[in-house]
Coordinates of C-alpha atoms and ligand atoms in Angstrom, one line a residue:
M30 CA 0.0 0.0 0.0
N31 CA 1.3 3.4 -0.9
T32 CA 1.9 5.8 1.9
V33 CA -0.1 9.0 2.0
L34 CA 3.1 10.9 1.2
E35 CA 3.7 8.8 -1.8
L36 CA 0.1 9.4 -3.0
I37 CA 0.5 13.1 -2.6
S38 CA 3.9 13.2 -4.2
E39 CA 2.4 11.3 -7.2
K40 CA -0.2 13.9 -7.6
L41 CA 2.3 16.7 -7.2
K42 CA 4.6 15.1 -9.8
S43 CA 1.9 15.0 -12.4
A44 CA 1.0 18.5 -11.7
F45 CA 4.6 19.7 -12.0
T46 CA 5.0 17.8 -15.3
A47 CA 1.6 19.0 -16.6
C48 CA 2.8 22.6 -16.0
G49 CA 6.0 22.0 -17.8
Y50 CA 8.4 21.5 -14.9
E51 CA 10.6 18.5 -14.0
E52 CA 8.7 16.0 -11.9
K53 CA 11.5 15.8 -9.3
Y54 CA 10.1 19.0 -7.7
G55 CA 6.9 17.3 -6.8
T56 CA 7.8 15.8 -3.4
A57 CA 5.6 16.1 -0.3
A58 CA 6.6 16.1 3.3
V59 CA 4.7 16.2 6.5
S60 CA 4.2 19.8 7.4
N61 CA 6.5 21.3 10.0
R62 CA 3.7 23.9 10.7
P63 CA 0.8 21.7 11.6
D64 CA -1.1 24.8 12.6
L65 CA -1.1 25.8 8.9
C66 CA -1.5 22.6 7.0
Q67 CA -1.0 18.8 7.1
Y68 CA 1.5 18.4 4.3
Q69 CA 3.7 20.7 2.3
C70 CA 5.8 20.8 -0.8
N71 CA 8.7 23.2 -1.3
G72 CA 9.4 22.2 -4.9
A73 CA 8.4 25.5 -6.4
L74 CA 11.2 27.3 -4.5
A75 CA 13.8 24.9 -6.0
A76 CA 12.2 25.0 -9.5
A77 CA 12.3 28.8 -9.5
K78 CA 16.0 28.7 -9.9
Q79 CA 16.0 26.4 -12.9
Y80 CA 13.1 28.1 -14.7
H81 CA 14.0 31.7 -13.7
K82 CA 10.5 32.4 -12.5
A83 CA 9.1 33.6 -9.2
P84 CA 8.5 30.7 -6.9
I85 CA 5.1 31.9 -5.9
A86 CA 4.1 31.9 -9.6
I87 CA 5.1 28.3 -10.0
A88 CA 3.4 27.3 -6.7
G89 CA 0.2 29.1 -7.9
E90 CA 0.2 27.1 -11.2
I91 CA 0.5 23.9 -9.3
A92 CA -2.2 24.9 -6.8
E93 CA -4.5 25.7 -9.7
K94 CA -3.8 22.3 -11.3
L95 CA -4.7 20.4 -8.1
A96 CA -7.6 22.5 -7.2
G97 CA -10.3 20.2 -8.5
D98 CA -8.7 17.0 -7.0
G99 CA -11.0 15.6 -4.4
F100 CA -8.1 14.1 -2.6
F101 CA -7.3 17.5 -1.2
S102 CA -9.5 19.8 0.9
K103 CA -6.9 22.5 0.6
V104 CA -4.1 23.4 -1.9
E105 CA -2.7 26.8 -1.2
A106 CA 0.2 28.6 -2.7
V107 CA 1.7 30.9 0.0
N108 CA 4.7 33.2 -0.1
P109 CA 7.5 32.9 -0.9
G110 CA 6.5 29.8 -2.8
F111 CA 5.3 27.0 -0.5
L112 CA 2.4 24.7 -1.2
N113 CA 0.3 24.0 1.8
L114 CA -1.9 20.9 1.5
N115 CA -4.6 19.2 3.5
I116 CA -6.2 15.9 2.5
S117 CA -10.0 15.7 2.4
N118 CA -11.9 13.7 5.0
K119 CA -13.0 11.4 2.2
A120 CA -9.5 10.6 1.1
L121 CA -8.5 10.1 4.8
A122 CA -11.4 7.8 5.5
E123 CA -10.7 5.8 2.3
Y124 CA -7.1 5.5 3.2
L125 CA -7.8 4.3 6.7
N126 CA -10.4 1.8 5.4
Q127 CA -7.8 0.5 3.1
M128 CA -5.2 0.2 5.9
A129 CA -7.7 -1.6 8.1
K130 CA -8.4 -4.2 5.5
S131 CA -4.8 -4.9 4.7
E132 CA -2.5 -7.3 6.5
N133 CA -0.3 -5.5 9.1
L134 CA -2.2 -2.3 8.4
G135 CA -0.9 -2.1 4.8
F136 CA 2.8 -2.4 5.7
E137 CA 4.7 -4.1 2.8
P138 CA 8.0 -5.7 3.6
A139 CA 10.7 -4.3 1.2
N140 CA 13.5 -6.8 1.6
T141 CA 12.1 -10.3 1.2
G142 CA 14.6 -12.9 0.1
K143 CA 17.6 -11.2 1.8
T144 CA 19.4 -12.3 4.9
A145 CA 20.6 -10.1 7.7
I146 CA 22.8 -11.1 10.7
V147 CA 22.6 -9.0 13.8
D148 CA 25.5 -9.4 16.2
Y149 CA 24.3 -7.8 19.4
G150 CA 25.1 -9.9 22.5
G151 CA 28.7 -9.7 23.2
A152 CA 28.4 -10.8 26.8
N153 CA 31.5 -12.3 28.3
V154 CA 31.4 -15.8 29.7
A155 CA 32.0 -16.1 33.4
K156 CA 31.1 -12.5 34.0
P157 CA 27.6 -11.6 35.0
L158 CA 25.6 -9.6 32.5
H159 CA 26.1 -6.0 33.4
V160 CA 24.6 -2.7 32.3
G161 CA 27.3 -2.3 29.6
H162 CA 25.6 -5.0 27.7
L163 CA 22.1 -3.6 28.2
R164 CA 22.1 -1.3 25.2
P165 CA 23.4 -3.7 22.6
A166 CA 20.9 -6.3 23.8
I167 CA 17.9 -3.9 23.8
I168 CA 18.8 -2.1 20.6
G169 CA 19.9 -5.2 18.7
E170 CA 16.8 -7.1 19.5
S171 CA 14.6 -4.3 18.2
V172 CA 16.8 -3.8 15.1
K173 CA 16.5 -7.5 14.4
R174 CA 12.7 -7.4 14.7
L175 CA 12.5 -4.4 12.5
L176 CA 14.5 -6.1 9.7
D177 CA 12.5 -9.3 10.1
F178 CA 9.3 -7.4 9.8
D179 CA 10.7 -5.6 6.7
G180 CA 11.2 -9.0 5.0
Y181 CA 14.7 -10.1 5.9
K182 CA 15.5 -13.5 7.1
T183 CA 17.2 -12.5 10.3
I184 CA 19.7 -14.2 12.5
G185 CA 20.7 -12.9 15.8
D186 CA 24.0 -14.0 17.1
A187 CA 25.0 -13.7 20.8
H188 CA 28.7 -13.7 19.8
L189 CA 29.9 -14.4 23.4
G190 CA 33.3 -13.4 24.5
D191 CA 34.3 -17.0 25.5
W192 CA 37.9 -17.3 24.3
G193 CA 40.1 -14.6 25.3
T194 CA 41.9 -13.1 28.3
P195 CA 39.1 -13.5 30.9
I196 CA 39.3 -17.3 30.6
G197 CA 43.1 -17.2 30.9
L198 CA 42.7 -15.1 34.1
I199 CA 40.2 -17.5 35.5
F200 CA 42.3 -20.5 34.8
T201 CA 45.3 -18.9 36.4
E202 CA 43.5 -18.0 39.5
M203 CA 41.8 -21.4 39.7
Q204 CA 45.2 -23.0 39.5
V205 CA 46.3 -21.0 42.6
R206 CA 43.2 -21.9 44.6
F207 CA 42.6 -25.4 43.5
P208 CA 46.0 -26.8 42.5
D209 CA 44.8 -30.4 42.8
L210 CA 42.2 -30.3 40.0
V211 CA 42.7 -33.0 37.4
Y212 CA 42.4 -30.4 34.6
W213 CA 45.9 -29.1 35.2
D214 CA 47.5 -32.6 34.9
E215 CA 49.0 -32.9 31.4
N216 CA 49.5 -36.7 31.8
Y217 CA 45.9 -37.3 32.7
T218 CA 44.1 -39.4 30.0
G219 CA 40.9 -40.4 31.8
E220 CA 37.4 -38.9 31.7
Y221 CA 36.8 -35.5 33.3
P222 CA 34.2 -35.0 36.1
K223 CA 30.7 -34.3 35.0
D224 CA 30.2 -31.2 37.1
C225 CA 31.9 -27.9 36.9
P226 CA 34.4 -27.6 39.8
V227 CA 33.3 -24.0 40.5
S228 CA 29.9 -22.5 40.8
L229 CA 28.8 -19.4 39.0
K230 CA 28.9 -17.4 42.2
E231 CA 32.5 -18.4 42.7
L232 CA 33.4 -17.5 39.1
E233 CA 31.8 -14.1 39.5
E234 CA 34.2 -13.5 42.4
I235 CA 37.2 -15.2 40.8
Y236 CA 37.2 -13.1 37.6
P237 CA 37.3 -9.6 39.0
F238 CA 39.8 -10.8 41.6
A239 CA 42.1 -12.2 38.9
S240 CA 41.6 -9.2 36.7
A241 CA 42.7 -6.8 39.4
K242 CA 45.7 -9.0 40.3
S243 CA 46.9 -9.2 36.7
K244 CA 47.1 -5.5 36.6
E245 CA 49.8 -5.5 39.2
D246 CA 51.5 -8.8 38.6
E247 CA 53.5 -9.2 35.4
E248 CA 54.2 -12.9 36.0
Y249 CA 50.5 -13.6 36.7
R250 CA 49.6 -11.8 33.5
A251 CA 52.0 -13.9 31.5
K252 CA 50.6 -17.0 33.0
A253 CA 47.1 -16.0 31.9
R254 CA 48.3 -15.3 28.4
Q255 CA 50.0 -18.7 28.3
A256 CA 46.8 -20.3 29.5
V257 CA 44.8 -18.7 26.7
F258 CA 47.4 -19.8 24.2
E259 CA 47.3 -23.4 25.3
L260 CA 43.6 -23.4 25.5
Q261 CA 43.4 -22.1 21.9
N262 CA 45.8 -24.8 20.9
G263 CA 43.6 -27.5 22.3
R264 CA 45.2 -28.6 25.5
R265 CA 42.9 -31.4 26.7
G266 CA 42.4 -30.5 30.3
Y267 CA 41.9 -26.8 29.6
M268 CA 39.4 -27.6 26.9
A269 CA 37.4 -29.8 29.3
L270 CA 37.4 -27.2 32.0
W271 CA 36.5 -24.5 29.6
K272 CA 33.5 -26.5 28.3
K273 CA 32.2 -26.9 31.9
I274 CA 32.6 -23.2 32.6
M275 CA 30.8 -22.4 29.3
E276 CA 27.9 -24.6 30.2
I277 CA 27.0 -23.0 33.5
S278 CA 27.8 -19.5 32.3
K279 CA 25.8 -19.8 29.1
A280 CA 22.8 -21.2 31.0
D281 CA 22.9 -18.1 33.3
L282 CA 23.3 -15.7 30.4
K283 CA 20.4 -17.3 28.6
R284 CA 18.2 -16.9 31.6
N285 CA 19.2 -13.2 31.9
Y286 CA 18.6 -12.4 28.2
D287 CA 15.3 -14.3 28.3
N288 CA 14.2 -12.1 31.2
L289 CA 14.9 -9.1 29.0
N290 CA 12.8 -10.6 26.2
V291 CA 16.0 -10.8 24.1
H292 CA 16.4 -14.0 22.1
F293 CA 19.2 -15.1 19.9
E294 CA 19.0 -17.6 17.1
L295 CA 22.7 -18.4 17.4
W296 CA 24.6 -18.8 20.7
Y297 CA 28.0 -18.7 19.0
G298 CA 31.0 -17.4 20.7
E299 CA 34.4 -16.1 19.6
S300 CA 35.7 -19.6 19.9
D301 CA 33.4 -20.8 17.1
A302 CA 35.4 -18.7 14.6
D303 CA 38.6 -20.5 15.7
P304 CA 38.6 -23.2 13.0
Y305 CA 38.4 -20.5 10.3
I306 CA 41.4 -18.5 11.5
V307 CA 44.3 -20.6 10.2
P308 CA 42.9 -21.1 6.7
M309 CA 42.0 -17.5 6.6
I310 CA 45.5 -16.4 7.5
E311 CA 47.0 -18.8 4.9
D312 CA 44.7 -17.3 2.3
L313 CA 45.7 -13.8 3.2
K314 CA 49.3 -14.7 3.1
K315 CA 48.8 -16.2 -0.4
K316 CA 47.1 -13.1 -1.6
G317 CA 50.0 -11.1 -0.3
I318 CA 47.7 -9.0 2.0
A319 CA 49.1 -10.2 5.3
K320 CA 52.6 -9.0 6.2
I321 CA 54.9 -9.1 9.1
S322 CA 55.3 -5.9 11.0
E323 CA 57.2 -5.7 14.3
G324 CA 57.0 -9.4 14.7
A325 CA 53.2 -9.5 14.3
L326 CA 51.2 -10.5 11.2
V327 CA 49.0 -7.7 10.1
V328 CA 46.8 -6.4 7.3
D329 CA 47.5 -2.8 6.4
V330 CA 44.1 -1.0 6.2
K331 CA 45.2 2.6 5.9
E332 CA 43.6 4.6 3.1
E333 CA 44.8 7.8 1.6
S334 CA 41.8 9.8 2.6
D335 CA 42.3 8.9 6.3
N336 CA 42.7 11.9 8.5
K337 CA 43.0 9.9 11.7
E338 CA 45.3 7.2 13.0
M339 CA 44.5 3.9 11.4
P340 CA 46.5 1.0 12.9
P341 CA 46.7 -2.2 10.9
C342 CA 44.3 -5.1 11.5
M343 CA 46.1 -7.6 13.7
L344 CA 46.0 -11.2 12.5
L345 CA 48.6 -12.7 14.9
K346 CA 50.3 -10.9 17.8
S347 CA 54.0 -11.1 18.1
D348 CA 53.7 -14.0 20.5
G349 CA 51.6 -15.9 17.9
A350 CA 48.3 -15.5 19.8
V351 CA 45.1 -14.6 17.9
G352 CA 43.1 -11.6 19.2
Y353 CA 39.9 -9.7 18.8
D354 CA 40.7 -8.6 15.2
S355 CA 41.3 -12.1 13.9
T356 CA 38.2 -13.6 15.6
D357 CA 36.0 -10.9 14.2
L358 CA 37.5 -11.3 10.7
A359 CA 37.2 -15.1 10.8
T360 CA 33.6 -14.7 12.1
I361 CA 32.8 -12.9 8.9
V362 CA 34.3 -15.8 6.9
Q363 CA 32.1 -18.1 8.8
R364 CA 29.0 -16.1 8.4
Q365 CA 29.6 -15.7 4.6
K366 CA 30.0 -19.5 4.3
D367 CA 26.9 -20.3 6.4
F368 CA 24.5 -17.6 5.4
S369 CA 25.8 -15.4 2.7
P370 CA 24.0 -12.4 4.3
S371 CA 23.4 -9.2 2.5
K372 CA 23.9 -7.3 5.7
I373 CA 25.8 -7.9 8.9
I374 CA 24.9 -5.4 11.7
Y375 CA 27.0 -5.0 14.8
V376 CA 25.4 -3.4 17.8
V377 CA 28.3 -2.8 20.0
D378 CA 29.6 0.0 22.2
K379 CA 30.6 2.9 19.9
R380 CA 34.0 3.0 21.6
Q381 CA 34.8 -0.1 19.6
G382 CA 34.3 1.8 16.3
L383 CA 38.0 1.7 15.3
H384 CA 38.2 -2.0 15.8
F385 CA 35.3 -2.6 13.4
E386 CA 36.6 -0.1 10.9
Q387 CA 39.8 -2.1 10.8
V388 CA 38.0 -5.4 10.5
F389 CA 35.6 -4.2 7.8
R390 CA 38.4 -2.7 5.7
A391 CA 40.4 -5.9 6.0
A392 CA 37.4 -8.0 5.1
R393 CA 36.9 -5.9 1.9
K394 CA 40.6 -5.8 1.0
A395 CA 40.8 -9.6 1.4
G396 CA 37.7 -10.2 -0.6
I397 CA 36.0 -12.0 2.4
V398 CA 32.9 -9.9 1.6
G399 CA 31.9 -8.6 -1.8
D400 CA 30.0 -5.4 -2.7
D401 CA 26.7 -7.2 -2.2
T402 CA 27.3 -7.5 1.6
E403 CA 26.9 -4.5 3.7
L404 CA 28.9 -4.4 7.0
F405 CA 27.3 -1.9 9.3
F406 CA 28.6 -0.8 12.7
L407 CA 25.8 0.5 14.9
G408 CA 27.9 1.9 17.7
N409 CA 25.7 2.5 20.7
G410 CA 26.3 5.4 23.2
T411 CA 26.6 4.8 26.9
M412 CA 23.9 4.8 29.5
N413 CA 25.1 7.3 32.1
G414 CA 24.2 8.1 35.6
K415 CA 23.1 11.5 36.7
D416 CA 26.7 12.5 37.0
G417 CA 27.1 12.1 33.3
K418 CA 29.5 9.1 33.7
P419 CA 28.8 5.5 32.8
F420 CA 26.1 4.2 35.1
K421 CA 27.4 2.6 38.3
T422 CA 26.0 1.0 41.5
R423 CA 25.7 3.3 44.5
D424 CA 29.1 2.1 45.8
G425 CA 30.7 2.7 42.4
G426 CA 30.8 -0.9 41.1
V427 CA 29.5 -2.2 37.8
M428 CA 25.7 -2.6 38.0
R429 CA 24.4 -6.1 37.3
L430 CA 21.6 -6.1 34.8
E431 CA 19.2 -8.1 36.9
F432 CA 19.6 -5.7 39.8
L433 CA 18.9 -2.7 37.6
V434 CA 15.7 -4.4 36.3
R435 CA 14.7 -5.2 39.9
D436 CA 15.2 -1.6 41.1
I437 CA 13.1 -0.2 38.3
S438 CA 10.3 -2.8 38.8
D439 CA 10.2 -1.9 42.5
K440 CA 9.9 1.7 41.6
V441 CA 6.9 0.9 39.4
L442 CA 5.4 -1.2 42.1
E443 CA 5.5 1.7 44.5
K444 CA 3.5 3.8 42.0
M445 CA 1.0 1.0 41.6
A446 CA 0.6 0.4 45.3
D447 CA -2.9 1.7 45.7
R448 CA -4.4 -0.3 42.9
D449 CA -6.7 -3.1 43.6
M450 CA -4.8 -6.1 42.5
E451 CA -3.6 -9.3 44.0
E452 CA 0.0 -9.1 45.2
E453 CA 1.2 -11.7 42.7
E454 CA -0.4 -9.9 39.7
A455 CA 0.9 -6.6 40.8
Q456 CA 4.4 -8.1 41.0
E457 CA 4.1 -9.5 37.5
I458 CA 2.7 -6.3 36.0
S459 CA 5.3 -4.1 37.7
R460 CA 8.0 -6.3 36.2
M461 CA 6.5 -5.9 32.8
V462 CA 6.0 -2.1 33.1
G463 CA 9.4 -1.7 34.7
L464 CA 11.1 -3.5 31.8
A465 CA 9.1 -1.4 29.4
A466 CA 10.2 1.8 31.3
L467 CA 13.9 0.7 31.0
K468 CA 13.7 -0.4 27.4
Y469 CA 11.6 2.5 26.1
G470 CA 13.8 4.9 28.0
D471 CA 16.7 3.5 26.1
L472 CA 15.2 3.0 22.7
S473 CA 13.6 6.4 22.5
N474 CA 17.1 7.9 22.4
Q475 CA 19.1 7.7 19.2
A476 CA 21.3 4.6 19.5
T477 CA 24.6 6.4 18.9
K478 CA 24.0 9.0 21.6
D479 CA 24.7 8.7 25.3
Y480 CA 21.8 9.2 27.7
I481 CA 21.1 9.6 31.3
F482 CA 19.4 6.9 33.2
D483 CA 16.7 8.7 35.2
I484 CA 14.5 6.2 37.1
D485 CA 11.9 8.8 38.0
R486 CA 11.5 10.0 34.4
F487 CA 11.6 6.6 32.9
T488 CA 8.9 5.2 35.2
S489 CA 6.6 8.3 34.9
F490 CA 3.1 7.5 33.6
E491 CA 3.2 10.8 31.7
G492 CA 5.4 12.0 28.8
N493 CA 7.4 10.1 26.3
T494 CA 7.9 7.0 28.5
G495 CA 7.2 3.3 28.3
P496 CA 4.6 3.3 31.0
Y497 CA 2.7 6.1 29.2
I498 CA 2.5 4.1 26.1
L499 CA 1.4 1.0 27.9
Y500 CA -1.1 2.9 29.9
T501 CA -2.6 4.3 26.6
M502 CA -2.9 0.7 25.2
V503 CA -4.5 -0.6 28.4
R504 CA -6.9 2.3 28.2
I505 CA -7.9 1.4 24.7
K506 CA -8.4 -2.2 25.7
S507 CA -10.6 -1.1 28.6
I508 CA -12.8 1.0 26.3
L509 CA -13.2 -1.9 24.0
E510 CA -13.9 -4.2 26.9
K511 CA -16.7 -1.9 28.0
L512 CA -18.2 -1.6 24.5
A513 CA -18.0 -5.4 24.1
S514 CA -19.7 -6.1 27.4
A515 CA -22.5 -3.6 26.6
E516 CA -23.1 -5.4 23.4
G517 CA -22.8 -8.8 24.8
T518 CA -19.7 -9.7 22.8
S519 CA -16.0 -9.9 23.3
I520 CA -13.1 -7.6 22.6
D521 CA -11.6 -10.3 20.4
K522 CA -14.7 -10.6 18.3
I523 CA -14.9 -6.8 17.8
R524 CA -11.2 -6.6 16.8
N525 CA -11.6 -9.5 14.5
D526 CA -14.7 -8.0 12.8
V527 CA -13.0 -4.7 12.4
T528 CA -9.8 -6.3 11.0
F529 CA -11.7 -8.5 8.5
G530 CA -14.1 -5.8 7.4
N531 CA -17.1 -7.4 9.0
F532 CA -17.7 -4.6 11.4
K533 CA -21.0 -2.8 11.3
M534 CA -19.6 0.0 9.2
G535 CA -16.5 1.4 7.7
R536 CA -15.4 5.0 8.0
T537 CA -17.3 7.7 6.2
A538 CA -16.3 11.1 5.3
R539 CA -18.3 13.1 7.9
E540 CA -17.2 16.2 9.7
Y541 CA -14.4 15.1 12.0
G542 CA -13.3 16.9 15.2
A543 CA -9.8 18.4 15.2
S544 CA -8.3 15.8 17.5
E545 CA -10.0 13.0 15.5
V546 CA -8.3 14.2 12.3
D547 CA -5.0 14.4 14.1
L548 CA -5.3 10.9 15.3
M549 CA -6.3 9.6 11.9
L550 CA -3.4 11.4 10.3
S551 CA -1.0 10.1 12.8
L552 CA -2.1 6.6 12.2
T553 CA -1.5 6.9 8.4
G554 CA 2.2 7.4 9.2
F555 CA 2.5 3.8 10.4
S556 CA 4.2 2.1 7.4
E557 CA 6.4 5.0 6.7
S558 CA 7.7 5.1 10.2
I559 CA 8.5 1.4 10.2
H560 CA 10.2 1.6 6.8
K561 CA 12.4 4.5 8.0
A562 CA 13.3 2.8 11.2
A563 CA 14.2 -0.4 9.4
D564 CA 16.2 1.3 6.7
E565 CA 18.2 3.3 9.2
C566 CA 18.3 0.6 12.0
A567 CA 16.7 3.3 14.2
P568 CA 14.3 2.0 16.8
H569 CA 13.9 5.6 18.1
K570 CA 11.9 6.4 15.0
I571 CA 9.4 3.8 16.1
C572 CA 9.3 5.4 19.6
A573 CA 8.6 8.8 18.0
F574 CA 5.7 7.4 16.0
V575 CA 4.3 5.5 18.9
Y576 CA 4.5 8.5 21.2
D577 CA 2.8 10.7 18.6
L578 CA 0.0 8.2 18.1
A579 CA -0.5 7.6 21.8
D580 CA -0.6 11.3 22.4
K581 CA -3.1 12.0 19.6
F582 CA -5.2 9.2 20.9
N583 CA -5.3 10.7 24.4
S584 CA -6.3 14.1 23.1
F585 CA -9.1 12.4 21.1
Y586 CA -10.1 10.4 24.1
H587 CA -10.2 13.6 26.2
D588 CA -12.4 15.3 23.6
N589 CA -14.9 12.5 23.0
K590 CA -17.0 10.2 25.0
I591 CA -16.5 7.0 23.0
V592 CA -18.5 4.5 25.1
T593 CA -21.5 6.7 25.5
Q594 CA -21.6 8.2 22.1
E595 CA -25.2 8.1 21.1
D596 CA -24.9 8.2 17.3
V597 CA -24.2 4.5 16.7
N598 CA -22.6 5.2 13.3
V599 CA -20.1 7.6 14.8
R600 CA -19.5 5.2 17.7
N601 CA -18.8 2.4 15.4
E602 CA -16.4 4.4 13.4
W603 CA -14.6 5.3 16.5
V604 CA -14.4 1.6 17.4
C605 CA -12.7 1.0 14.1
L606 CA -10.4 3.8 14.6
I607 CA -9.2 2.8 18.1
V608 CA -8.9 -0.8 17.2
D609 CA -6.5 0.1 14.4
V610 CA -4.6 2.5 16.7
L611 CA -4.3 -0.4 19.2
T612 CA -3.1 -2.7 16.5
A613 CA -0.5 -0.2 15.3
L614 CA 0.7 0.3 18.9
E615 CA 0.9 -3.5 19.4
I616 CA 2.9 -4.1 16.3
C617 CA 5.3 -1.3 17.2
M618 CA 5.8 -2.4 20.8
D619 CA 6.5 -5.9 19.5
L620 CA 9.1 -4.3 17.2
L621 CA 10.7 -2.8 20.3
A622 CA 10.4 -6.2 22.1
I623 CA 8.3 -4.6 24.8
K624 CA 5.6 -6.7 26.3
V625 CA 2.2 -5.2 27.1
P626 CA 0.0 -6.1 30.1
D627 CA -3.8 -6.4 29.8
R628 CA -4.2 -4.1 32.7
M629 CA -2.1 -1.9 35.0
Ligands
LIG2 N1 32.6 -9.3 24.1 C1 32.8 -8.0 23.6 C2 32.8 -7.0 24.7 O1 32.3 -7.2 25.8 C3 31.7 -7.5 22.6 C4 31.6 -8.3 21.4 C5 30.8 -7.6 20.3 N2 30.7 -8.3 19.0 C6 31.7 -8.6 18.2 N3 31.5 -9.2 17.1 N4 33.0 -8.2 18.4 O2 33.5 -6.0 24.6

C-alpha cells in the first residue's frame, strides 16, 4: 500500500510535469507547521532557480492544477512559494479503510529474500551480565525485529566473549586456589568430572579478583596469556574445564537475556570462529595481503583519505596469539559461508568503532565480503548516571543487569501500590512495566547518543515513556472491553470483525473533530515510520511514531465520550479507529520487544 506521502507526491509530480516542470520537484513532506497545513511541498522554490520564475508563480500554477482534485481539501500557494496541503476527509477515510483491511495495516516488507545477521550480544562468559551489555541487547533485539518485519530472514548471534583473556585469568586464579584439580595434569588421560568444579557465584568472584591482580603482577599476567594460548591450541584438560565453565555460564546468560525478552538464534562465541582462523591467514598470506610488522602478522588498512590514525588489522600478535581482530574477521568468513548475508549489523559500544573499521576494511581488502554484503557498525552510546559518567551502583561498582531491572520494577510497584490487585499480579505487572520503562527509556534515544538513566522520568506515567504508552494501550483495551460487554460480545470478536471488514460499518467522510483528524493522520504514518526505522536501523523512530500516536489518541479520548456516544454510526467508526490504533501500537511495541500487560 502506498503511503499518504507517496500518494500526494504522485499527484504533485503529475501537476509539475503538466505545468512543464521536472517531476522531481513534486515531493511532499509532513508539514512542519501543523497549525497551517498537514502536508507541504517546497518544490516551487527549487524549481524557480532552474526556470527563472518567481517561486510563488510556480506554486500558484501547481495549486490551480490540483484545485479540482477531491483528494485534497486545501491546496494553497503561499509566499514565498510554499504549497500548503490538507487531505480531504473522504481521502483520509478511504485511506484508513484500506489500511484496516490490509494485512499489518498495509505495511509491505521491502526486503524479502535477503538475509541479515545481527551481532548484538557480546556478553563475556564467566562474568555476570552488566549494564554495559544492556544497550546492545535492547537495541539489537529491536533492530533484528525491524529487519525481520521488513522481510529479511534475520539471524541474531550472541557472539559471546568466550575465548580470550578472561578465561586465561580465571584459569590462572583457579590453579592457585585449586591446585589439585585434574584439569591441570597434562598426563591425565581419563574422563573428566561431569560437574563444573566451581559455581557461577565463585566464578563471579574469581574473575574480578584475577583481573585486578593481573594489573599489578606481570608474571601472573604472562601465565594468563600462556593459558589462553594453550587453550586455543587445544590442551585437553583446559578444553574440558573450559567447556564446563561455558555450560554453566551460558545457561545463566540465557536466563538473563530471556528475562529481558531478548532472544538469539545463534549462541555462538568467539571460539566458534577459531577453525576459520588458520585457513583465513593462509589465504591472506597467499594473496599477499598479510605481512609481518614488528613481529606481528597484520593487514594494512590505511587509506589515503584517512585523517585519523589507522593502525593495521592484527592477525597474529608477536607471541603468535590470535586476538579480537582475527576472531571478528574469521567470524565474517564463517557467516559468509553459512548464510551469505546481504547485511551484517554489529550493535556494540561505539568505543569499539575503530576495531570494526579495521576489521571491515580488512574484510573488503581480502575479498572476504563482496560489494553485495553491507557491513554496518551501529555503535551505541553509553547509559550514564546523573553525574554524566557510565552508570554505576551506589558504591561505584559495575551494576548487574538483573539488579537494575529489579530496582526499576520496584519503583513501578511503588507507584501502583494503591491499585486493587492481588500481590502476585501486581508483581508481575510491575516487572513488565518496569522493563518497558527501561527499554523504552533506552530505545527512545538515538542509539549512537549517550543518555542519562533517570529512574523517575523513565517510570513516569506521563510524557514520552514506556509506562505512558502501555497505559494508553491498556486504556484502549478497557474502552473496547466496556463496549464489548455492553453489546454482549467480546473484545476479540470486535477486533476480528474490524480487521476483516465485518464490522457494522467502515469509516465515512463526515465532519471530524480536530483531535480526531489528528489521530487519523498520525495513524496513516504507520508504514512510513517502520520503513524509515528499518532502513536506518533506528528504533527511536518507532518510539517517536508510537508516542505521537498515543498522544493523539489521548487528546481524542479527552475530547470524545466514546463508550456513551449516542450516534451509533459515529460510535462504530470510533471503534474501528481505536482498534486500528491499538493494532499499530501493538505491532510497534513488539518491534521494540516490549511486552504489554492487559491491565495496569
Ligand atoms: N565481548 C565484547 C565485549 O564485551 C563484545 C563483542 C561484540 N561483538 C563482536 N562481534 N565483536 O566488549
